[in-house]
Short mmCIF file of C-alpha atoms and ligand atoms in Angstrom, two decimals:
data_model
loop_
_atom_site.label_atom_id
_atom_site.label_comp_id
_atom_site.label_asym_id
_atom_site.label_seq_id
_atom_site.Cartn_x
_atom_site.Cartn_y
_atom_site.Cartn_z
CA UNK A 1 99.11 143.81 71.10
CA UNK A 2 97.86 141.10 68.77
CA UNK A 3 94.58 140.48 66.95
CA UNK A 4 93.42 137.12 68.26
CA UNK A 5 90.46 134.87 67.55
CA UNK A 6 89.51 132.10 69.96
CA UNK A 7 87.42 129.28 68.53
CA UNK A 8 85.12 127.84 71.19
CA UNK A 9 83.48 129.83 74.00
CA UNK A 10 83.49 126.90 76.44
CA UNK A 11 85.49 126.67 79.63
CA UNK A 12 88.98 126.91 78.14
CA UNK A 13 88.00 129.27 75.31
CA UNK A 14 86.25 131.78 77.55
CA UNK A 15 88.98 131.92 80.17
CA UNK A 16 91.65 132.13 77.45
CA UNK A 17 89.80 134.81 75.49
CA UNK A 18 89.06 136.92 78.55
CA UNK A 19 92.61 136.48 79.92
CA UNK A 20 94.34 137.33 76.64
CA UNK A 21 92.19 140.46 76.22
CA UNK A 22 93.16 141.49 79.75
CA UNK A 23 96.80 141.26 78.65
CA UNK A 24 95.94 144.02 76.14
CA UNK A 25 95.23 141.95 73.03
CA UNK A 26 92.13 142.41 70.83
CA UNK A 27 90.19 139.18 71.11
CA UNK A 28 87.20 137.78 69.24
CA UNK A 29 85.57 134.70 70.79
CA UNK A 30 83.66 132.76 68.18
CA UNK A 31 81.28 129.86 68.74
CA UNK A 32 78.66 128.08 66.64
CA UNK A 33 76.23 128.08 69.59
CA UNK A 34 74.15 131.22 68.93
CA UNK A 35 72.39 131.09 72.32
CA UNK A 36 75.70 131.05 74.12
CA UNK A 37 77.04 134.00 72.10
CA UNK A 38 73.79 136.00 72.55
CA UNK A 39 74.00 135.31 76.28
CA UNK A 40 77.65 136.40 76.45
CA UNK A 41 76.78 139.61 74.61
CA UNK A 42 74.16 140.23 77.29
CA UNK A 43 76.71 139.52 80.05
CA UNK A 44 75.52 135.98 80.86
CA UNK A 45 78.43 133.63 81.62
CA UNK A 46 77.46 130.03 80.78
CA UNK A 47 79.78 128.38 83.33
CA UNK A 48 80.49 128.77 87.03
CA UNK A 49 84.00 130.14 87.48
CA UNK A 50 84.85 132.67 90.21
CA UNK A 51 86.08 135.99 88.77
CA UNK A 52 85.28 135.20 85.14
CA UNK A 53 82.30 137.53 84.84
CA UNK A 54 84.28 140.53 86.11
CA UNK A 55 87.12 139.77 83.71
CA UNK A 56 84.74 139.41 80.74
CA UNK A 57 82.74 142.54 81.62
CA UNK A 58 85.87 144.66 82.11
CA UNK A 59 87.38 143.70 78.76
CA UNK A 60 84.10 143.99 76.89
CA UNK A 61 83.73 147.53 78.21
CA UNK A 62 87.28 148.30 77.05
CA UNK A 63 86.38 146.97 73.56
CA UNK A 64 89.14 144.41 73.72
CA UNK A 65 86.79 141.41 73.87
CA UNK A 66 83.89 140.61 71.55
CA UNK A 67 81.66 137.58 70.99
CA UNK A 68 80.32 136.46 67.65
CA UNK A 69 79.13 133.52 65.53
CA UNK A 70 80.72 135.05 62.40
CA UNK A 71 83.43 132.53 61.53
CA UNK A 72 84.67 134.14 58.31
CA UNK A 73 85.22 137.60 59.76
CA UNK A 74 86.85 136.11 62.88
CA UNK A 75 89.37 134.27 60.72
CA UNK A 76 90.22 137.12 58.37
CA UNK A 77 90.74 139.63 61.20
CA UNK A 78 93.06 137.51 63.33
CA UNK A 79 96.79 137.00 63.15
CA UNK A 80 96.66 134.37 65.90
CA UNK A 81 93.86 131.79 66.00
CA UNK A 82 93.41 129.72 69.16
CA UNK A 83 91.53 126.44 68.89
CA UNK A 84 89.72 125.84 72.17
CA UNK A 85 86.80 123.73 70.97
CA UNK A 86 85.65 120.58 72.75
CA UNK A 87 87.52 117.29 72.34
CA UNK A 88 85.03 114.94 74.02
CA UNK A 89 86.23 111.39 74.65
CA UNK A 90 84.97 108.76 72.22
CA UNK A 91 83.53 105.49 73.54
CA UNK A 92 87.03 103.93 73.54
CA UNK A 93 88.52 106.80 75.59
CA UNK A 94 90.26 108.67 72.76
CA UNK A 95 89.75 112.39 72.11
CA UNK A 96 87.27 113.17 69.36
CA UNK A 97 88.97 115.70 67.08
CA UNK A 98 85.98 116.35 64.83
CA UNK A 99 85.56 119.99 65.99
CA UNK A 100 89.30 120.71 65.82
CA UNK A 101 89.37 119.41 62.24
CA UNK A 102 86.33 121.52 61.38
CA UNK A 103 88.07 124.68 62.61
CA UNK A 104 91.19 123.75 60.61
CA UNK A 105 89.08 123.35 57.44
CA UNK A 106 87.37 126.69 58.06
CA UNK A 107 90.74 128.38 58.46
CA UNK A 108 91.99 126.70 55.27
CA UNK A 109 88.99 128.03 53.37
CA UNK A 110 88.94 131.63 54.61
CA UNK A 111 92.42 132.63 55.83
CA UNK A 112 94.62 135.09 53.98
CA UNK A 113 98.09 136.30 55.00
CA UNK A 114 100.26 134.74 57.72
CA UNK A 115 98.39 132.96 60.54
CA UNK A 116 99.57 131.33 63.73
CA UNK A 117 97.16 128.53 64.64
CA UNK A 118 97.35 127.51 68.28
CA UNK A 119 95.92 124.41 69.95
CA UNK A 120 94.75 125.23 73.47
CA UNK A 121 92.33 122.37 74.12
CA UNK A 122 93.97 119.18 75.41
CA UNK A 123 94.64 117.25 72.23
CA UNK A 124 96.44 113.98 71.57
CA UNK A 125 100.03 113.99 70.43
CA UNK A 126 100.03 114.38 66.67
CA UNK A 127 97.14 116.88 66.51
CA UNK A 128 99.53 119.68 65.55
CA UNK A 129 100.68 117.59 62.59
CA UNK A 130 97.08 116.76 61.68
CA UNK A 131 96.16 120.47 61.49
CA UNK A 132 99.30 121.16 59.43
CA UNK A 133 98.26 118.40 57.04
CA UNK A 134 94.69 119.72 56.62
CA UNK A 135 95.96 123.25 56.02
CA UNK A 136 98.76 122.38 53.61
CA UNK A 137 96.51 120.07 51.58
CA UNK A 138 93.52 122.40 51.31
CA UNK A 139 95.09 125.88 51.42
CA UNK A 140 98.19 125.42 49.29
CA UNK A 141 99.24 129.09 49.30
CA UNK A 142 98.49 129.86 52.93
CA UNK A 143 101.43 130.93 55.06
CA UNK A 144 100.95 129.52 58.55
CA UNK A 145 102.50 127.94 61.62
CA UNK A 146 100.84 125.56 64.05
CA UNK A 147 101.67 126.01 67.73
CA UNK A 148 100.81 123.91 70.78
CA UNK A 149 100.14 126.07 73.83
CA UNK A 150 98.50 123.79 76.41
CA UNK A 151 96.41 125.18 79.26
CA UNK A 152 97.08 124.41 82.91
CA UNK A 153 93.88 125.87 84.35
CA UNK A 154 92.28 124.43 87.45
CA UNK A 155 88.52 124.74 87.61
CA UNK A 156 87.62 127.16 90.35
CA UNK A 157 91.03 128.89 90.17
CA UNK A 158 91.24 129.27 86.40
CA UNK A 159 91.54 133.07 86.34
CA UNK A 160 94.39 133.09 88.86
CA UNK A 161 96.08 130.26 86.92
CA UNK A 162 95.74 132.16 83.65
CA UNK A 163 96.88 135.54 84.94
CA UNK A 164 99.71 134.19 87.13
CA UNK A 165 100.80 130.87 85.63
CA UNK A 166 103.79 128.84 86.87
CA UNK A 167 104.87 128.64 83.24
CA UNK A 168 103.71 129.13 79.67
CA UNK A 169 104.54 126.33 77.24
CA UNK A 170 104.96 127.22 73.57
CA UNK A 171 105.54 124.36 71.15
CA UNK A 172 106.47 125.72 67.75
CA UNK A 173 108.48 124.68 64.68
CA UNK A 174 109.56 128.20 63.75
CA UNK A 175 111.17 131.17 65.47
CA UNK A 176 108.62 133.38 63.75
CA UNK A 177 105.61 131.74 65.44
CA UNK A 178 107.40 131.54 68.80
CA UNK A 179 108.04 135.29 68.59
CA UNK A 180 104.37 136.01 67.82
CA UNK A 181 103.34 133.88 70.83
CA UNK A 182 105.77 135.68 73.14
CA UNK A 183 104.09 138.90 72.02
CA UNK A 184 100.66 137.44 72.84
CA UNK A 185 101.92 136.73 76.37
CA UNK A 186 103.97 139.93 76.57
CA UNK A 187 102.63 141.00 79.96
CA UNK A 188 103.66 137.67 81.47
CA UNK A 189 107.03 137.87 79.77
CA UNK A 190 107.60 141.24 81.44
CA UNK A 191 106.61 139.66 84.80
CA UNK A 192 109.34 137.07 84.27
CA UNK A 193 106.95 134.12 84.05
CA UNK A 194 108.99 131.20 82.70
CA UNK A 195 108.18 130.78 79.01
CA UNK A 196 109.16 127.31 77.84
CA UNK A 197 109.69 127.13 74.11
CA UNK A 198 109.92 123.72 72.54
CA UNK A 199 108.68 121.72 69.56
CA UNK A 200 104.98 120.95 68.98
CA UNK A 201 105.10 117.29 70.03
CA UNK A 202 106.97 117.99 73.29
CA UNK A 203 104.39 120.65 74.22
CA UNK A 204 101.59 118.17 73.53
CA UNK A 205 103.26 115.59 75.79
CA UNK A 206 103.98 118.17 78.54
CA UNK A 207 100.25 118.61 79.04
CA UNK A 208 99.50 114.88 79.43
CA UNK A 209 102.61 114.17 81.45
CA UNK A 210 101.81 117.02 83.87
CA UNK A 211 98.26 115.84 84.52
CA UNK A 212 99.29 112.18 84.80
CA UNK A 213 102.05 113.11 87.24
CA UNK A 214 99.67 115.11 89.44
CA UNK A 215 97.15 112.25 89.35
CA UNK A 216 99.97 109.93 90.40
CA UNK A 217 100.97 112.22 93.26
CA UNK A 218 97.40 112.26 94.62
CA UNK A 219 97.07 108.49 94.25
CA UNK A 220 100.39 107.98 95.98
CA UNK A 221 99.32 109.97 99.04
CA UNK A 222 95.96 108.17 99.07
CA UNK A 223 97.75 104.84 99.37
CA UNK A 224 100.15 106.21 101.99
CA UNK A 225 97.09 107.49 103.91
CA UNK A 226 95.61 104.00 103.84
CA UNK A 227 98.83 102.64 105.34
CA UNK A 228 98.92 105.46 107.94
CA UNK A 229 95.50 104.34 109.16
CA UNK A 230 96.80 100.85 109.75
CA UNK A 231 99.96 101.86 111.62
CA UNK A 232 98.59 104.79 113.60
CA UNK A 233 100.48 107.50 111.67
CA UNK A 234 99.11 110.90 110.58
CA UNK A 235 99.21 111.42 106.81
CA UNK A 236 99.28 115.20 107.22
CA UNK A 237 102.55 114.99 109.11
CA UNK A 238 103.87 112.49 106.58
CA UNK A 239 102.87 114.76 103.65
CA UNK A 240 104.54 117.74 105.34
CA UNK A 241 107.66 115.75 106.04
CA UNK A 242 107.83 114.51 102.47
CA UNK A 243 106.72 117.75 100.84
CA UNK A 244 109.36 119.86 102.60
CA UNK A 245 111.87 118.19 100.33
CA UNK A 246 111.83 120.63 97.40
CA UNK A 247 112.27 117.78 94.98
CA UNK A 248 108.88 116.43 96.10
CA UNK A 249 106.97 119.64 96.89
CA UNK A 250 104.05 120.16 99.29
CA UNK A 251 101.18 120.49 96.83
CA UNK A 252 98.80 117.75 95.70
CA UNK A 253 99.60 115.57 98.68
CA UNK A 254 96.16 115.85 100.23
CA UNK A 255 94.31 112.54 100.54
CA UNK A 256 90.74 112.37 99.31
CA UNK A 257 88.04 110.11 97.91
CA UNK A 258 89.92 109.71 94.60
CA UNK A 259 90.56 112.41 92.00
CA UNK A 260 87.79 113.32 89.58
CA UNK A 261 86.94 116.11 87.15
CA UNK A 262 87.05 116.50 83.43
CA UNK A 263 90.84 116.31 83.15
CA UNK A 264 92.75 113.77 85.24
CA UNK A 265 90.54 110.73 84.47
CA UNK A 266 90.35 111.62 80.75
CA UNK A 267 94.01 112.57 80.35
CA UNK A 268 95.48 109.59 82.22
CA UNK A 269 93.40 107.27 80.08
CA UNK A 270 94.34 109.14 76.87
CA UNK A 271 98.07 109.03 77.76
CA UNK A 272 97.91 105.27 78.26
CA UNK A 273 96.10 104.93 74.90
CA UNK A 274 98.62 107.13 73.10
CA UNK A 275 101.47 105.07 74.53
CA UNK A 276 99.82 101.82 73.40
CA UNK A 277 99.41 103.23 69.90
CA UNK A 278 103.14 103.71 69.73
CA UNK A 279 103.91 100.31 71.26
CA UNK A 280 104.78 101.61 74.72
CA UNK A 281 103.31 101.05 78.18
CA UNK A 282 103.07 103.62 80.92
CA UNK A 283 102.35 101.08 83.58
CA UNK A 284 102.55 103.49 86.47
CA UNK A 285 99.67 105.55 85.04
CA UNK A 286 97.61 102.42 84.32
CA UNK A 287 98.00 101.46 87.97
CA UNK A 288 97.12 104.97 89.12
CA UNK A 289 93.83 104.73 87.24
CA UNK A 290 93.00 101.40 88.89
CA UNK A 291 93.99 102.55 92.37
CA UNK A 292 91.90 105.70 91.98
CA UNK A 293 88.78 103.66 91.22
CA UNK A 294 89.57 101.40 94.17
CA UNK A 295 89.84 104.47 96.41
CA UNK A 296 86.21 105.39 95.71
CA UNK A 297 85.11 101.88 96.67
CA UNK A 298 87.31 102.00 99.76
CA UNK A 299 85.57 105.20 100.86
CA UNK A 300 82.24 103.43 100.49
CA UNK A 301 83.52 100.55 102.65
CA UNK A 302 84.74 103.04 105.25
CA UNK A 303 81.26 104.58 105.46
CA UNK A 304 79.68 101.14 105.70
CA UNK A 305 82.00 100.03 108.47
CA UNK A 306 81.46 103.27 110.44
CA UNK A 307 77.74 102.50 110.28
CA UNK A 308 78.06 98.98 111.63
CA UNK A 309 78.32 97.25 108.26
CA UNK A 310 74.63 97.51 107.44
CA UNK A 311 73.00 100.65 106.03
CA UNK A 312 69.63 99.15 105.15
CA UNK A 313 66.92 101.66 106.08
CA UNK A 314 69.52 104.13 107.37
CA UNK A 315 69.82 107.75 106.26
CA UNK A 316 73.19 109.21 105.24
CA UNK A 317 73.66 112.97 104.93
CA UNK A 318 76.23 113.94 102.28
CA UNK A 319 77.97 117.33 102.23
CA UNK A 320 79.46 118.20 98.84
CA UNK A 321 78.85 116.56 95.49
CA UNK A 322 81.14 118.39 93.03
CA UNK A 323 84.49 116.74 92.23
CA UNK A 324 86.15 119.61 94.11
CA UNK A 325 85.10 122.97 95.60
CA UNK A 326 84.35 126.17 93.66
CA UNK A 327 82.87 124.39 90.69
CA UNK A 328 79.49 123.00 89.66
CA UNK A 329 81.27 120.25 87.73
CA UNK A 330 80.14 116.73 88.61
CA UNK A 331 82.25 114.91 86.03
CA UNK A 332 83.91 111.81 87.56
CA UNK A 333 83.09 113.09 91.03
CA UNK A 334 83.50 110.51 93.81
CA UNK A 335 79.83 111.13 94.67
CA UNK A 336 78.83 109.45 91.39
CA UNK A 337 80.40 106.18 92.54
CA UNK A 338 79.95 106.32 96.31
CA UNK A 339 76.28 107.38 96.49
CA UNK A 340 74.87 104.74 94.10
CA UNK A 341 76.87 102.04 95.94
CA UNK A 342 75.37 103.14 99.27
CA UNK A 343 71.87 103.29 97.76
CA UNK A 344 72.36 99.75 96.42
CA UNK A 345 73.13 98.65 99.96
CA UNK A 346 69.79 100.05 101.08
CA UNK A 347 70.75 103.52 102.37
CA UNK A 348 68.65 106.64 101.91
CA UNK A 349 70.72 109.67 100.83
CA UNK A 350 70.15 113.32 101.71
CA UNK A 351 72.67 115.56 99.99
CA UNK A 352 73.71 119.20 99.87
CA UNK A 353 75.91 121.10 97.45
CA UNK A 354 75.05 124.77 97.05
CA UNK A 355 76.48 124.96 93.52
CA UNK A 356 76.63 121.47 92.00
CA UNK A 357 73.24 120.08 93.14
CA UNK A 358 71.61 121.26 89.93
CA UNK A 359 73.99 119.20 87.78
CA UNK A 360 73.99 116.33 90.26
CA UNK A 361 70.23 115.78 89.92
CA UNK A 362 70.64 114.60 86.34
CA UNK A 363 73.42 112.16 87.24
CA UNK A 364 72.51 110.65 90.61
CA UNK A 365 69.66 108.21 91.32
CA UNK A 366 66.25 109.89 91.61
CA UNK A 367 65.88 108.73 95.20
CA UNK A 368 68.51 111.24 96.44
CA UNK A 369 66.88 114.04 98.43
CA UNK A 370 68.50 117.48 98.02
CA UNK A 371 68.75 119.76 101.05
CA UNK A 372 69.06 123.53 101.40
CA UNK A 373 71.96 123.60 103.84
CA UNK A 374 74.29 121.48 105.97
CA UNK A 375 71.95 121.44 108.98
CA UNK A 376 68.94 120.23 107.04
CA UNK A 377 71.23 117.49 105.65
CA UNK A 378 72.29 116.39 109.13
CA UNK A 379 68.76 116.41 110.55
CA UNK A 380 67.67 112.87 111.44
CA UNK A 381 70.63 111.27 109.58
CA UNK A 382 72.41 108.22 110.95
CA UNK A 383 75.74 109.58 109.68
CA UNK A 384 77.16 112.62 107.93
CA UNK A 385 79.72 112.23 105.11
CA UNK A 386 81.88 115.13 103.87
CA UNK A 387 82.79 114.47 100.23
CA UNK A 388 83.85 117.90 98.89
CA UNK A 389 85.85 120.49 100.85
CA UNK A 390 83.66 123.55 100.24
CA UNK A 391 84.74 126.29 102.69
CA UNK A 392 81.34 126.36 104.36
CA UNK A 393 81.88 122.77 105.57
CA UNK A 394 85.03 123.86 107.41
CA UNK A 395 83.01 126.13 109.67
CA UNK A 396 80.07 123.98 110.71
CA UNK A 397 78.42 124.62 114.04
CA UNK A 398 79.36 121.18 115.32
CA UNK A 399 77.23 121.33 118.47
CA UNK A 400 74.22 122.01 116.29
CA UNK A 401 75.18 119.27 113.84
CA UNK A 402 75.49 116.82 116.73
CA UNK A 403 72.09 117.72 118.12
CA UNK A 404 70.49 117.26 114.69
CA UNK A 405 72.09 113.90 113.80
CA UNK A 406 70.34 110.74 114.96
CA UNK A 407 73.77 109.21 115.60
CA UNK A 408 76.86 111.46 116.06
CA UNK A 409 78.79 109.78 113.23
CA UNK A 410 80.91 111.83 110.78
CA UNK A 411 83.02 110.40 107.97
CA UNK A 412 85.20 113.21 106.70
CA UNK A 413 86.71 112.29 103.33
CA UNK A 414 88.60 115.61 103.06
CA UNK A 415 90.17 115.75 106.55
CA UNK A 416 88.61 119.11 107.45
CA UNK A 417 88.52 118.52 111.21
CA UNK A 418 90.91 117.55 113.95
CA UNK A 419 90.18 113.97 115.10
CA UNK A 420 90.94 114.62 118.80
CA UNK A 421 88.70 117.71 118.85
CA UNK A 422 85.90 115.71 117.24
CA UNK A 423 86.32 112.97 119.81
CA UNK A 424 86.16 115.53 122.64
CA UNK A 425 82.93 116.87 121.15
CA UNK A 426 81.52 113.35 121.38
CA UNK A 427 81.54 112.45 117.71
CA UNK A 428 82.32 109.05 116.35
CA UNK A 429 84.59 110.55 113.69
CA UNK A 430 86.67 109.00 110.92
CA UNK A 431 88.80 110.62 108.25
CA UNK A 432 91.60 109.57 105.91
CA UNK A 433 95.06 108.48 107.01
CA UNK A 434 95.00 109.67 110.61
CA UNK A 435 94.98 106.46 112.57
CA UNK A 436 94.91 106.49 116.34
CA UNK A 437 98.02 105.29 118.20
CA UNK A 438 98.19 101.54 118.42
CA UNK A 439 100.52 98.78 119.57
CA UNK A 440 102.03 97.40 116.37
CA UNK A 441 103.78 94.48 118.06
CA UNK A 442 100.95 92.71 119.81
C1 UGA B 1 93.61 119.82 86.59
C2 UGA B 1 95.03 120.37 86.74
O1 UGA B 1 95.29 120.68 88.12
C3 UGA B 1 95.21 121.62 85.89
O2 UGA B 1 96.56 122.06 85.95
C4 UGA B 1 94.87 121.28 84.43
O3 UGA B 1 94.99 122.40 83.57
C5 UGA B 1 93.44 120.77 84.37
O4 UGA B 1 93.34 119.60 85.20
C6 UGA B 1 93.14 120.47 82.91
O5 UGA B 1 93.76 119.57 82.34
O6 UGA B 1 92.36 121.21 82.29
P1 UGA B 1 91.21 120.38 87.69
O7 UGA B 1 90.75 119.09 87.09
O8 UGA B 1 90.39 121.59 87.52
O9 UGA B 1 92.68 120.76 87.14
O10 UGA B 1 91.32 120.14 89.26
P2 UGA B 1 92.45 119.88 90.36
O11 UGA B 1 92.45 121.02 91.31
O12 UGA B 1 93.73 119.50 89.78
O13 UGA B 1 91.80 118.62 91.13
C7 UGA B 1 91.57 117.39 90.45
C8 UGA B 1 91.09 116.33 91.41
O14 UGA B 1 92.12 115.94 92.30
C9 UGA B 1 89.93 116.76 92.31
O15 UGA B 1 89.01 115.69 92.41
C10 UGA B 1 90.58 117.03 93.65
O16 UGA B 1 89.71 116.85 94.74
C11 UGA B 1 91.68 115.99 93.65
N1 UGA B 1 92.83 116.32 94.53
C12 UGA B 1 93.65 117.38 94.23
C13 UGA B 1 93.08 115.54 95.65
O17 UGA B 1 92.34 114.57 95.95
N2 UGA B 1 94.17 115.84 96.43
C14 UGA B 1 95.01 116.87 96.15
O18 UGA B 1 95.98 117.08 96.91
C15 UGA B 1 94.73 117.66 95.02
#
């Protein structure tokens, strides 16, 4: 059991704090936002993440997890200090480290005794060294180690990812800090979760390289899906055939309207920038970023062509706005590109997302009409587009949907339905990478 303080009660900080307390550690979550801390003390969770409230409540009741704005006390009490504050991108796409630096200066001012300072937010390579520099220049006598312990949490599955990770990465310069960190993750260690110990810079790169690789994998299957459409192949069979090779793996081979979220777009761009700073190019990732943007435009073209090339005065029902299911996060969601493009072409949009609509309102054009459910969205629409694979869209009453639509047109950007079944039901249905059989030698 360790005494831990987590700076930042945002997405990463909250999940980390709650998860580490569930492992048996004593955790203080500290944030400068008093409203957020007051809310957390009253049991109000500021973000949508399945399972987080239960985890927080359980550990609060067990007195292992507390929330405060008291920075000084949080620093003096902790042996391990996690930095999980925001690193928003600057206008040129780099991570803004202002809040990380602020935490480092606070630690330098108030810390006594040995401290392990851990970066958990995604930070550029060299941040570990920057914190070391701030601490050794301003707190000359302080005994400390800086560790990089990147998170691999997926929004919507963050608790599962934290409690049962594929691996834990610990980047440290000393055995002493690595040992402290293994103690922090003791319950995972006992479960035989692979713990990868390395140096700080390698751990920092592991985070970016992992996200860029996953973004590449998705983009790869999106391009293969586009080819499948042309040659009459089925991308699901292709993905299964490829993914059964253990060297490739089955996951993240699902075509879609282009990846979004707060991580892949930001981290691919940051990796390219970091490489440029050091005189290197990661051309494959640069191309992935371009192809991903093109995929969103391609989806728009697909919708247009399914609607006869002209959407002026036509109504399009859209199911799903979030960048993926189980989150209210709209950041870099395909909807933010596709919907404005369709509106520009003269379409009227009716949209439904049970969770993300609230955030979407602030980001999408005012003309978008928000519906209460899938059926209201389909009513009177000239086509229905599925953009996010929320579970409720997998179980639509298709007969009812068909009777409500003005034209029985469905463009399914997440491949939730079987094309032949949809055809039998009388839909004019299109999805990604499942072309119908055709003569390739005409
Ligand atoms: C991602 C990583 O998966 C996490 O490991 C990482 O910790 C996190 O970024 C982060 O850096 O904090 P997240 O952005 O929450 O997590 O979402 P993913 O589930 O990875 O999905 C990202 C995007 O890719 C979504 O738009 C999703 O629809 C798309 N995607 C994913 C596909 O289009 N196809 C797939 O097969 C998988």
